[in-house]
PDB file of C-alpha atoms in Angstrom:
ATOM      1  CA  MET A   1      66.098  17.068 -49.661  1.00  0.00           C
ATOM      2  CA  ILE A   2      66.903  20.690 -49.380  1.00  0.00           C
ATOM      3  CA  ARG A   3      69.993  21.989 -51.169  1.00  0.00           C
ATOM      4  CA  ILE A   4      70.934  25.569 -50.624  1.00  0.00           C
ATOM      5  CA  MET A   5      73.673  27.537 -52.480  1.00  0.00           C
ATOM      6  CA  GLY A   6      74.494  31.096 -51.616  1.00  0.00           C
ATOM      7  CA  LEU A   7      76.844  33.876 -52.415  1.00  0.00           C
ATOM      8  CA  THR A   8      78.683  35.526 -49.446  1.00  0.00           C
ATOM      9  CA  LYS A   9      79.305  38.998 -49.064  1.00  0.00           C
ATOM     10  CA  SER A  10      83.040  38.475 -50.148  1.00  0.00           C
ATOM     11  CA  GLY A  11      81.780  37.259 -53.482  1.00  0.00           C
ATOM     12  CA  GLN A  12      82.298  33.521 -52.833  1.00  0.00           C
ATOM     13  CA  TRP A  13      79.812  30.821 -53.885  1.00  0.00           C
ATOM     14  CA  ARG A  14      78.867  28.185 -51.073  1.00  0.00           C
ATOM     15  CA  ASN A  15      76.989  24.972 -52.036  1.00  0.00           C
ATOM     16  CA  ASP A  16      76.801  23.278 -48.549  1.00  0.00           C
ATOM     17  CA  LEU A  17      74.490  25.610 -46.740  1.00  0.00           C
ATOM     18  CA  THR A  18      71.882  24.241 -44.361  1.00  0.00           C
ATOM     19  CA  ILE A  19      68.595  26.025 -43.203  1.00  0.00           C
ATOM     20  CA  GLY A  20      70.254  26.712 -39.933  1.00  0.00           C
ATOM     21  CA  GLN A  21      73.272  28.553 -41.367  1.00  0.00           C
ATOM     22  CA  LEU A  22      71.093  31.002 -43.500  1.00  0.00           C
ATOM     23  CA  ALA A  23      70.913  33.662 -40.538  1.00  0.00           C
ATOM     24  CA  THR A  24      74.568  33.553 -39.808  1.00  0.00           C
ATOM     25  CA  ALA A  25      76.655  32.955 -43.043  1.00  0.00           C
ATOM     26  CA  GLU A  26      76.585  36.694 -44.091  1.00  0.00           C
ATOM     27  CA  LEU A  27      74.840  35.997 -47.467  1.00  0.00           C
ATOM     28  CA  GLU A  28      74.158  38.474 -50.249  1.00  0.00           C
ATOM     29  CA  TRP A  29      71.801  35.858 -51.853  1.00  0.00           C
ATOM     30  CA  TYR A  30      70.943  32.356 -51.628  1.00  0.00           C
ATOM     31  CA  TRP A  31      68.868  29.755 -53.435  1.00  0.00           C
ATOM     32  CA  ALA A  32      67.160  27.109 -51.633  1.00  0.00           C
ATOM     33  CA  ASP A  33      66.007  24.192 -53.897  1.00  0.00           C
ATOM     34  CA  PHE A  34      63.391  21.623 -52.468  1.00  0.00           C
ATOM     35  CA  CYS A  35      63.786  18.368 -54.166  1.00  0.00           C
ATOM     36  CA  GLU A  36      61.446  15.591 -53.366  1.00  0.00           C
ATOM     37  CA  PRO A  37      61.136  17.116 -50.104  1.00  0.00           C
ATOM     38  CA  SER A  38      59.641  15.215 -47.072  1.00  0.00           C
ATOM     39  CA  ASP A  39      56.421  16.490 -44.927  1.00  0.00           C
ATOM     40  CA  GLU A  40      59.034  17.996 -42.338  1.00  0.00           C
ATOM     41  CA  GLU A  41      60.935  19.971 -45.122  1.00  0.00           C
ATOM     42  CA  SER A  42      57.608  20.982 -46.873  1.00  0.00           C
ATOM     43  CA  ALA A  43      56.639  22.695 -43.459  1.00  0.00           C
ATOM     44  CA  LEU A  44      59.602  24.983 -43.706  1.00  0.00           C
ATOM     45  CA  LEU A  45      57.743  26.845 -46.313  1.00  0.00           C
ATOM     46  CA  SER A  46      55.645  27.849 -43.651  1.00  0.00           C
ATOM     47  CA  SER A  47      57.453  27.905 -40.437  1.00  0.00           C
ATOM     48  CA  TYR A  48      60.688  29.299 -41.880  1.00  0.00           C
ATOM     49  CA  PHE A  49      60.116  31.127 -45.027  1.00  0.00           C
ATOM     50  CA  HIS A  50      56.625  32.590 -43.907  1.00  0.00           C
ATOM     51  CA  PHE A  51      55.179  32.337 -47.713  1.00  0.00           C
ATOM     52  CA  HIS A  52      51.743  33.088 -48.386  1.00  0.00           C
ATOM     53  CA  PRO A  53      49.403  30.046 -47.408  1.00  0.00           C
ATOM     54  CA  LEU A  54      47.903  30.238 -50.905  1.00  0.00           C
ATOM     55  CA  ALA A  55      51.149  29.791 -52.659  1.00  0.00           C
ATOM     56  CA  ILE A  56      52.107  26.844 -50.145  1.00  0.00           C
ATOM     57  CA  GLU A  57      48.674  25.331 -51.351  1.00  0.00           C
ATOM     58  CA  ASP A  58      49.808  25.435 -54.862  1.00  0.00           C
ATOM     59  CA  CYS A  59      52.903  23.536 -54.164  1.00  0.00           C
ATOM     60  CA  PHE A  60      50.959  20.848 -52.579  1.00  0.00           C
ATOM     61  CA  HIS A  61      48.144  20.482 -55.064  1.00  0.00           C
ATOM     62  CA  LEU A  62      49.594  19.060 -58.387  1.00  0.00           C
ATOM     63  CA  LEU A  63      49.159  19.922 -61.215  1.00  0.00           C
ATOM     64  CA  GLN A  64      48.705  23.825 -61.404  1.00  0.00           C
ATOM     65  CA  ARG A  65      48.512  25.712 -64.560  1.00  0.00           C
ATOM     66  CA  PRO A  66      51.365  27.785 -65.228  1.00  0.00           C
ATOM     67  CA  LYS A  67      50.969  31.242 -63.711  1.00  0.00           C
ATOM     68  CA  LEU A  68      52.367  34.168 -61.857  1.00  0.00           C
ATOM     69  CA  ASP A  69      51.057  35.484 -58.594  1.00  0.00           C
ATOM     70  CA  HIS A  70      52.330  38.601 -56.676  1.00  0.00           C
ATOM     71  CA  TYR A  71      52.675  38.399 -52.764  1.00  0.00           C
ATOM     72  CA  ASP A  72      54.557  41.529 -52.011  1.00  0.00           C
ATOM     73  CA  PRO A  73      57.340  41.681 -51.763  1.00  0.00           C
ATOM     74  CA  LEU A  74      57.544  38.022 -53.174  1.00  0.00           C
ATOM     75  CA  HIS A  75      56.627  36.613 -56.390  1.00  0.00           C
ATOM     76  CA  PHE A  76      55.311  33.169 -57.013  1.00  0.00           C
ATOM     77  CA  LEU A  77      55.598  31.174 -60.229  1.00  0.00           C
ATOM     78  CA  VAL A  78      54.090  27.861 -61.302  1.00  0.00           C
ATOM     79  CA  LEU A  79      56.274  26.274 -64.126  1.00  0.00           C
ATOM     80  CA  HIS A  80      55.972  23.076 -66.216  1.00  0.00           C
ATOM     81  CA  SER A  81      58.783  20.804 -66.926  1.00  0.00           C
ATOM     82  CA  ILE A  82      58.317  18.125 -69.683  1.00  0.00           C
ATOM     83  CA  ASP A  83      60.202  14.829 -70.283  1.00  0.00           C
ATOM     84  CA  PRO A  84      60.810  14.677 -73.992  1.00  0.00           C
ATOM     85  CA  ARG A  85      60.619  11.028 -74.078  1.00  0.00           C
ATOM     86  CA  THR A  86      57.087  10.575 -72.530  1.00  0.00           C
ATOM     87  CA  LEU A  87      55.824  14.053 -72.558  1.00  0.00           C
ATOM     88  CA  ALA A  88      55.024  13.735 -68.846  1.00  0.00           C
ATOM     89  CA  VAL A  89      54.518  17.050 -67.091  1.00  0.00           C
ATOM     90  CA  TYR A  90      56.024  18.043 -63.875  1.00  0.00           C
ATOM     91  CA  GLU A  91      55.592  20.953 -61.821  1.00  0.00           C
ATOM     92  CA  VAL A  92      58.288  23.448 -60.579  1.00  0.00           C
ATOM     93  CA  ASN A  93      57.229  26.079 -58.007  1.00  0.00           C
ATOM     94  CA  MET A  94      59.415  29.085 -57.660  1.00  0.00           C
ATOM     95  CA  PHE A  95      59.345  31.738 -55.056  1.00  0.00           C
ATOM     96  CA  ILE A  96      61.277  34.835 -55.989  1.00  0.00           C
ATOM     97  CA  GLY A  97      62.632  37.444 -53.357  1.00  0.00           C
ATOM     98  CA  GLN A  98      64.878  40.193 -53.333  1.00  0.00           C
ATOM     99  CA  GLN A  99      67.661  38.310 -51.483  1.00  0.00           C
ATOM    100  CA  PHE A 100      66.758  34.778 -52.202  1.00  0.00           C
ATOM    101  CA  MET A 101      64.896  32.280 -54.308  1.00  0.00           C
ATOM    102  CA  VAL A 102      63.272  28.964 -53.339  1.00  0.00           C
ATOM    103  CA  THR A 103      62.451  26.318 -55.875  1.00  0.00           C
ATOM    104  CA  TYR A 104      59.978  23.375 -55.055  1.00  0.00           C
ATOM    105  CA  HIS A 105      59.562  20.364 -56.962  1.00  0.00           C
ATOM    106  CA  TYR A 106      58.767  16.634 -56.585  1.00  0.00           C
ATOM    107  CA  GLN A 107      60.887  15.083 -59.361  1.00  0.00           C
ATOM    108  CA  PRO A 108      64.555  15.536 -59.849  1.00  0.00           C
ATOM    109  CA  SER A 109      65.104  18.447 -62.327  1.00  0.00           C
ATOM    110  CA  ASP A 110      68.069  18.461 -64.695  1.00  0.00           C
ATOM    111  CA  GLU A 111      67.098  21.774 -65.743  1.00  0.00           C
ATOM    112  CA  ILE A 112      67.579  23.141 -62.217  1.00  0.00           C
ATOM    113  CA  GLU A 113      70.816  21.106 -62.037  1.00  0.00           C
ATOM    114  CA  GLU A 114      72.173  23.064 -65.265  1.00  0.00           C
ATOM    115  CA  ALA A 115      70.875  26.389 -63.814  1.00  0.00           C
ATOM    116  CA  ARG A 116      72.689  26.004 -60.458  1.00  0.00           C
ATOM    117  CA  ALA A 117      76.022  24.852 -62.214  1.00  0.00           C
ATOM    118  CA  LYS A 118      75.714  27.813 -64.510  1.00  0.00           C
ATOM    119  CA  ILE A 119      75.020  30.342 -61.777  1.00  0.00           C
ATOM    120  CA  ALA A 120      77.712  28.975 -59.698  1.00  0.00           C
ATOM    121  CA  LYS A 121      80.207  30.124 -62.313  1.00  0.00           C
ATOM    122  CA  SER A 122      78.838  33.732 -62.657  1.00  0.00           C
ATOM    123  CA  THR A 123      80.768  36.454 -60.865  1.00  0.00           C
ATOM    124  CA  ALA A 124      78.932  39.401 -62.463  1.00  0.00           C
ATOM    125  CA  ALA A 125      78.790  42.270 -60.057  1.00  0.00           C
ATOM    126  CA  SER A 126      75.580  44.266 -58.968  1.00  0.00           C
ATOM    127  CA  GLN A 127      73.368  41.303 -60.235  1.00  0.00           C
ATOM    128  CA  ASN A 128      69.825  40.696 -59.537  1.00  0.00           C
ATOM    129  CA  TRP A 129      70.541  37.146 -58.555  1.00  0.00           C
ATOM    130  CA  SER A 130      66.703  36.149 -57.960  1.00  0.00           C
ATOM    131  CA  LEU A 131      65.732  37.445 -61.478  1.00  0.00           C
ATOM    132  CA  PHE A 132      69.013  35.936 -63.336  1.00  0.00           C
ATOM    133  CA  ALA A 133      68.503  32.472 -61.741  1.00  0.00           C
ATOM    134  CA  ALA A 134      64.703  32.462 -62.366  1.00  0.00           C
ATOM    135  CA  TYR A 135      65.677  33.173 -66.056  1.00  0.00           C
ATOM    136  CA  LEU A 136      68.036  30.385 -66.184  1.00  0.00           C
ATOM    137  CA  VAL A 137      65.446  27.868 -64.846  1.00  0.00           C
ATOM    138  CA  ILE A 138      62.838  29.094 -67.077  1.00  0.00           C
ATOM    139  CA  ASP A 139      65.339  28.985 -70.173  1.00  0.00           C
ATOM    140  CA  LYS A 140      66.479  25.589 -69.440  1.00  0.00           C
ATOM    141  CA  LEU A 141      62.859  24.216 -69.035  1.00  0.00           C
ATOM    142  CA  VAL A 142      61.609  25.805 -72.168  1.00  0.00           C
ATOM    143  CA  ASP A 143      64.681  24.466 -74.092  1.00  0.00           C
ATOM    144  CA  GLN A 144      63.504  20.887 -73.142  1.00  0.00           C
ATOM    145  CA  TYR A 145      60.240  21.644 -75.057  1.00  0.00           C
ATOM    146  CA  PHE A 146      62.068  21.720 -78.534  1.00  0.00           C
ATOM    147  CA  PRO A 147      63.126  18.195 -78.833  1.00  0.00           C
ATOM    148  CA  ALA A 148      59.649  16.932 -77.936  1.00  0.00           C
ATOM    149  CA  VAL A 149      58.049  19.198 -80.613  1.00  0.00           C
ATOM    150  CA  GLN A 150      60.628  18.642 -83.128  1.00  0.00           C
ATOM    151  CA  GLU A 151      60.328  14.682 -82.704  1.00  0.00           C
ATOM    152  CA  LEU A 152      56.730  15.034 -83.403  1.00  0.00           C
ATOM    153  CA  GLU A 153      57.367  17.357 -86.343  1.00  0.00           C
ATOM    154  CA  GLU A 154      59.526  14.648 -88.058  1.00  0.00           C
ATOM    155  CA  GLN A 155      56.971  11.909 -87.336  1.00  0.00           C
ATOM    156  CA  VAL A 156      54.319  14.091 -89.432  1.00  0.00           C
ATOM    157  CA  LEU A 157      56.758  14.884 -92.118  1.00  0.00           C
ATOM    158  CA  ASP A 158      57.598  11.170 -92.505  1.00  0.00           C
ATOM    159  CA  MET A 159      53.974  10.148 -92.507  1.00  0.00           C
ATOM    160  CA  GLU A 160      52.244   8.962 -95.900  1.00  0.00           C
ATOM    161  CA  ILE A 161      48.590   8.009 -97.150  1.00  0.00           C
ATOM    162  CA  GLY A 162      48.279   5.133 -99.417  1.00  0.00           C
ATOM    163  CA  GLY A 163      50.230   1.992-100.228  1.00  0.00           C
ATOM    164  CA  GLY A 164      47.575  -0.571 -98.701  1.00  0.00           C
ATOM    165  CA  ASN A 165      44.782  -0.644 -96.283  1.00  0.00           C
ATOM    166  CA  GLU A 166      46.889  -2.088 -93.440  1.00  0.00           C
ATOM    167  CA  LYS A 167      49.445   0.676 -93.982  1.00  0.00           C
ATOM    168  CA  ASN A 168      46.574   3.266 -94.041  1.00  0.00           C
ATOM    169  CA  GLN A 169      45.197   1.919 -90.874  1.00  0.00           C
ATOM    170  CA  THR A 170      48.516   2.138 -88.993  1.00  0.00           C
ATOM    171  CA  ALA A 171      48.981   5.693 -90.343  1.00  0.00           C
ATOM    172  CA  ILE A 172      45.744   7.038 -89.170  1.00  0.00           C
ATOM    173  CA  GLU A 173      46.337   5.328 -85.578  1.00  0.00           C
ATOM    174  CA  ASP A 174      49.810   7.246 -85.592  1.00  0.00           C
ATOM    175  CA  ILE A 175      48.169  10.517 -86.541  1.00  0.00           C
ATOM    176  CA  PHE A 176      45.524  10.269 -83.823  1.00  0.00           C
ATOM    177  CA  ASN A 177      48.067   9.394 -81.499  1.00  0.00           C
ATOM    178  CA  ILE A 178      50.449  12.328 -82.515  1.00  0.00           C
ATOM    179  CA  ARG A 179      47.501  14.862 -82.142  1.00  0.00           C
ATOM    180  CA  SER A 180      46.919  13.484 -78.725  1.00  0.00           C
ATOM    181  CA  ARG A 181      50.842  14.248 -77.756  1.00  0.00           C
ATOM    182  CA  LEU A 182      50.350  17.569 -79.528  1.00  0.00           C
ATOM    183  CA  LEU A 183      47.505  18.584 -77.509  1.00  0.00           C
ATOM    184  CA  ARG A 184      49.360  17.664 -74.190  1.00  0.00           C
ATOM    185  CA  LEU A 185      52.222  20.035 -75.212  1.00  0.00           C
ATOM    186  CA  ARG A 186      50.079  22.823 -76.191  1.00  0.00           C
ATOM    187  CA  LYS A 187      48.476  22.618 -72.739  1.00  0.00           C
ATOM    188  CA  THR A 188      51.951  23.434 -71.400  1.00  0.00           C
ATOM    189  CA  ILE A 189      53.242  25.517 -73.919  1.00  0.00           C
ATOM    190  CA  LEU A 190      50.499  28.057 -74.451  1.00  0.00           C
ATOM    191  CA  PRO A 191      49.979  28.689 -70.460  1.00  0.00           C
ATOM    192  CA  MET A 192      53.758  29.135 -70.437  1.00  0.00           C
ATOM    193  CA  ARG A 193      53.550  31.694 -73.165  1.00  0.00           C
ATOM    194  CA  GLU A 194      50.866  33.617 -71.278  1.00  0.00           C
ATOM    195  CA  LEU A 195      53.216  33.529 -68.219  1.00  0.00           C
ATOM    196  CA  LEU A 196      56.234  35.025 -69.959  1.00  0.00           C
ATOM    197  CA  TYR A 197      53.975  37.600 -71.457  1.00  0.00           C
ATOM    198  CA  ARG A 198      52.767  38.398 -67.968  1.00  0.00           C
ATOM    199  CA  ILE A 199      56.303  38.685 -66.710  1.00  0.00           C
ATOM    200  CA  LEU A 200      57.253  41.121 -69.384  1.00  0.00           C
ATOM    201  CA  ASN A 201      54.314  43.286 -68.902  1.00  0.00           C
ATOM    202  CA  THR A 202      54.155  43.486 -65.305  1.00  0.00           C
ATOM    203  CA  GLU A 203      55.392  46.446 -63.354  1.00  0.00           C
ATOM    204  CA  ARG A 204      55.372  44.971 -60.044  1.00  0.00           C
ATOM    205  CA  ILE A 205      59.038  42.916 -60.457  1.00  0.00           C
ATOM    206  CA  ASP A 206      61.695  45.373 -59.305  1.00  0.00           C
ATOM    207  CA  GLY A 207      64.781  45.239 -61.394  1.00  0.00           C
ATOM    208  CA  LEU A 208      63.258  43.471 -64.201  1.00  0.00           C
ATOM    209  CA  SER A 209      64.020  45.984 -67.025  1.00  0.00           C
ATOM    210  CA  GLN A 210      67.751  44.795 -66.637  1.00  0.00           C
ATOM    211  CA  TYR A 211      66.661  41.285 -67.848  1.00  0.00           C
ATOM    212  CA  VAL A 212      63.695  42.109 -70.260  1.00  0.00           C
ATOM    213  CA  ALA A 213      65.895  40.927 -73.400  1.00  0.00           C
ATOM    214  CA  PHE A 214      66.591  37.790 -71.481  1.00  0.00           C
ATOM    215  CA  TYR A 215      63.044  36.932 -70.861  1.00  0.00           C
ATOM    216  CA  HIS A 216      61.899  38.259 -74.236  1.00  0.00           C
ATOM    217  CA  ASP A 217      64.294  35.550 -75.680  1.00  0.00           C
ATOM    218  CA  ILE A 218      62.387  32.858 -73.789  1.00  0.00           C
ATOM    219  CA  TYR A 219      58.969  34.318 -75.075  1.00  0.00           C
ATOM    220  CA  ASP A 220      60.086  34.239 -78.536  1.00  0.00           C
ATOM    221  CA  HIS A 221      61.056  30.540 -78.250  1.00  0.00           C
ATOM    222  CA  LEU A 222      57.473  29.840 -76.805  1.00  0.00           C
ATOM    223  CA  LEU A 223      56.062  31.869 -79.669  1.00  0.00           C
ATOM    224  CA  LYS A 224      57.995  29.394 -82.035  1.00  0.00           C
ATOM    225  CA  LEU A 225      57.119  26.454 -80.204  1.00  0.00           C
ATOM    226  CA  ALA A 226      53.249  27.141 -80.322  1.00  0.00           C
ATOM    227  CA  GLU A 227      53.563  27.987 -84.141  1.00  0.00           C
ATOM    228  CA  MET A 228      55.317  24.576 -84.487  1.00  0.00           C
ATOM    229  CA  THR A 229      52.581  22.802 -82.620  1.00  0.00           C
ATOM    230  CA  ASP A 230      49.805  24.470 -84.641  1.00  0.00           C
ATOM    231  CA  ALA A 231      51.597  23.621 -87.803  1.00  0.00           C
ATOM    232  CA  CYS A 232      51.828  20.096 -86.745  1.00  0.00           C
ATOM    233  CA  ARG A 233      48.320  20.112 -85.734  1.00  0.00           C
ATOM    234  CA  GLU A 234      47.398  21.210 -89.250  1.00  0.00           C
ATOM    235  CA  MET A 235      49.420  18.881 -91.085  1.00  0.00           C
ATOM    236  CA  THR A 236      47.914  16.041 -89.118  1.00  0.00           C
ATOM    237  CA  ALA A 237      44.527  17.385 -90.006  1.00  0.00           C
ATOM    238  CA  ASP A 238      45.295  17.254 -93.474  1.00  0.00           C
ATOM    239  CA  LEU A 239      46.715  13.987 -93.160  1.00  0.00           C
ATOM    240  CA  ARG A 240      43.597  12.958 -91.331  1.00  0.00           C
ATOM    241  CA  ASP A 241      41.302  14.324 -94.120  1.00  0.00           C
ATOM    242  CA  SER A 242      43.562  12.862 -96.887  1.00  0.00           C
ATOM    243  CA  TYR A 243      43.108   9.399 -95.317  1.00  0.00           C
ATOM    244  CA  MET A 244      39.372   9.905 -95.031  1.00  0.00           C
ATOM    245  CA  SER A 245      39.007  11.015 -98.753  1.00  0.00           C
ATOM    246  CA  TYR A 246      41.295   8.171 -99.806  1.00  0.00           C
ATOM    247  CA  ASN A 247      39.122   5.656 -97.892  1.00  0.00           C
ATOM    248  CA  SER A 248      36.082   7.008 -99.114  1.00  0.00           C
ATOM    249  CA  ASN A 249      37.270   6.962-102.934  1.00  0.00           C
ATOM    250  CA  ARG A 250      38.407   3.490-102.423  1.00  0.00           C
ATOM    251  CA  MET A 251      35.073   2.439-100.667  1.00  0.00           C
ATOM    252  CA  ASN A 252      33.341   4.116-103.714  1.00  0.00           C
ATOM    253  CA  SER A 253      35.315   2.175-106.145  1.00  0.00           C
ATOM    254  CA  ILE A 254      34.719  -1.122-104.568  1.00  0.00           C
ATOM    255  CA  MET A 255      30.833  -0.435-104.395  1.00  0.00           C
ATOM    256  CA  LYS A 256      31.027   0.680-108.039  1.00  0.00           C
ATOM    257  CA  THR A 257      32.620  -2.448-108.891  1.00  0.00           C
ATOM    258  CA  LEU A 258      30.215  -4.540-106.943  1.00  0.00           C
ATOM    259  CA  THR A 259      27.251  -2.553-108.334  1.00  0.00           C
ATOM    260  CA  VAL A 260      28.328  -3.246-111.980  1.00  0.00           C
ATOM    261  CA  ILE A 261      28.557  -6.976-111.160  1.00  0.00           C
ATOM    262  CA  THR A 262      25.193  -7.173-109.585  1.00  0.00           C
ATOM    263  CA  THR A 263      23.903  -5.368-112.615  1.00  0.00           C
ATOM    264  CA  ILE A 264      25.421  -7.916-115.023  1.00  0.00           C
ATOM    265  CA  PHE A 265      23.908 -10.672-112.955  1.00  0.00           C
ATOM    266  CA  MET A 266      20.326  -9.116-112.967  1.00  0.00           C
ATOM    267  CA  PRO A 267      19.239 -10.297-116.358  1.00  0.00           C
ATOM    268  CA  LEU A 268      20.806 -13.545-115.864  1.00  0.00           C
ATOM    269  CA  THR A 269      19.055 -14.221-112.706  1.00  0.00           C
ATOM    270  CA  PHE A 270      15.952 -13.208-114.021  1.00  0.00           C
ATOM    271  CA  LEU A 271      16.336 -15.850-117.033  1.00  0.00           C
ATOM    272  CA  ALA A 272      17.357 -18.347-114.672  1.00  0.00           C
ATOM    273  CA  GLY A 273      14.299 -17.730-112.523  1.00  0.00           C
ATOM    274  CA  ILE A 274      11.747 -18.012-115.206  1.00  0.00           C
ATOM    275  CA  TYR A 275      13.035 -21.255-116.512  1.00  0.00           C
ATOM    276  CA  GLY A 276      13.297 -22.715-113.159  1.00  0.00           C
ATOM    277  CA  MET A 277       9.740 -22.509-112.299  1.00  0.00           C
ATOM    278  CA  ASN A 278       9.105 -25.996-113.891  1.00  0.00           C
ATOM    279  CA  PHE A 279       5.568 -25.224-115.138  1.00  0.00           C
ATOM    280  CA  HIS A 280       4.284 -28.145-117.292  1.00  0.00           C
ATOM    281  CA  ASN A 281       3.311 -25.811-120.177  1.00  0.00           C
ATOM    282  CA  MET A 282       6.674 -24.525-120.913  1.00  0.00           C
ATOM    283  CA  PRO A 283       7.497 -25.376-124.480  1.00  0.00           C
ATOM    284  CA  GLU A 284      11.273 -24.386-124.344  1.00  0.00           C
ATOM    285  CA  LEU A 285      11.629 -27.216-121.564  1.00  0.00           C
ATOM    286  CA  ASN A 286      11.079 -29.833-124.261  1.00  0.00           C
ATOM    287  CA  TRP A 287      13.640 -28.370-126.706  1.00  0.00           C
ATOM    288  CA  SER A 288      16.699 -30.538-127.346  1.00  0.00           C
ATOM    289  CA  TRP A 289      19.022 -27.392-127.419  1.00  0.00           C
ATOM    290  CA  GLY A 290      17.169 -25.017-125.067  1.00  0.00           C
ATOM    291  CA  TYR A 291      19.633 -25.615-122.116  1.00  0.00           C
ATOM    292  CA  PHE A 292      22.362 -24.668-124.408  1.00  0.00           C
ATOM    293  CA  LEU A 293      20.636 -21.969-126.197  1.00  0.00           C
ATOM    294  CA  LEU A 294      19.808 -20.440-122.991  1.00  0.00           C
ATOM    295  CA  LEU A 295      23.300 -20.654-121.613  1.00  0.00           C
ATOM    296  CA  GLY A 296      24.426 -18.893-124.805  1.00  0.00           C
ATOM    297  CA  ILE A 297      21.883 -16.042-124.534  1.00  0.00           C
ATOM    298  CA  MET A 298      23.036 -15.490-120.777  1.00  0.00           C
ATOM    299  CA  LEU A 299      26.813 -15.471-121.857  1.00  0.00           C
ATOM    300  CA  VAL A 300      26.099 -12.803-124.956  1.00  0.00           C
ATOM    301  CA  ILE A 301      24.083 -10.980-122.450  1.00  0.00           C
ATOM    302  CA  GLY A 302      26.784 -10.827-119.534  1.00  0.00           C
ATOM    303  CA  VAL A 303      29.570 -10.252-121.969  1.00  0.00           C
ATOM    304  CA  GLY A 304      27.773  -7.518-123.669  1.00  0.00           C
ATOM    305  CA  MET A 305      27.082  -5.615-120.527  1.00  0.00           C
ATOM    306  CA  TYR A 306      30.543  -6.057-119.442  1.00  0.00           C
ATOM    307  CA  VAL A 307      32.026  -4.662-122.728  1.00  0.00           C
ATOM    308  CA  TRP A 308      29.456  -1.686-122.601  1.00  0.00           C
ATOM    309  CA  PHE A 309      30.413  -1.027-118.824  1.00  0.00           C
ATOM    310  CA  ARG A 310      34.121  -1.325-119.905  1.00  0.00           C
ATOM    311  CA  ARG A 311      33.934   1.440-122.530  1.00  0.00           C
ATOM    312  CA  LYS A 312      31.989   3.550-120.212  1.00  0.00           C
ATOM    313  CA  GLY A 313      34.942   3.535-117.804  1.00  0.00           C
ATOM    314  CA  TRP A 314      33.085   1.991-114.838  1.00  0.00           C
ATOM    315  CA  PHE A 315      35.830  -0.446-114.049  1.00  0.00           C
ATOM    316  CA  ASP A 316      38.611   2.160-114.144  1.00  0.00           C
TER     317      ASP A 316
END
């Protein structure tokens, strides 16, 4: 589906334009949005708009890294949209010209709908509409990154190590899941940050100086998002290390307890082994109280070793 909105030379917005009307509508500027385009509609990128074949190829091959390419006098941008709930990444391609802008995407985009609604209410004179519309789209896309990052940040802050092995096992699984989701976010946020940096520092986009403050605001948002994801990754790393340390200490405590128990039973096993050999020439086997005496000795040894280990703090 292709939706075209345009600003007539008389200052009126039209939202019902078709490709065939672009040449006769006397437009000052227009925005053509390719949403879930068919093969026939996609072919218009080449047959009608005559965009560079490399840019068209990038539109068809998903998922490209966010980037900025210059095909004078056009500028081609690859942007990423994120679903805050699933963190699924969708590509939004944008062609910026002096008198028009074309967006191309395979999934419906609420951000583009919001940008279209906002620009339709604008009546500013001598506006560079392409750069203004591009700013609105990028700003709306970046705004959707915040709920995803903030949700993960809240999950990290609510996490806790301790309180039982089952709880800890669930916590470590959540930690690795959060780290995986943070990695997916960083793979979008950092390239988008680099893209905004290139836009702010390029000299090949005419009229950009009028909107530097707007694009710099988006860049600041991306810096904040990058810092938030890095901070969350550091916190999850600390939680992971805490879990490993807690688990290691717990295993050491268990092994120490088992070692103490084994040590206590070593002399008892030694005595039981000696008098379990059943040699004929063993005088103690003929004693009337030999069995009870041996049990008493074993009890004294066991209790004595337990008390000694207890005083040493080996059971703490």
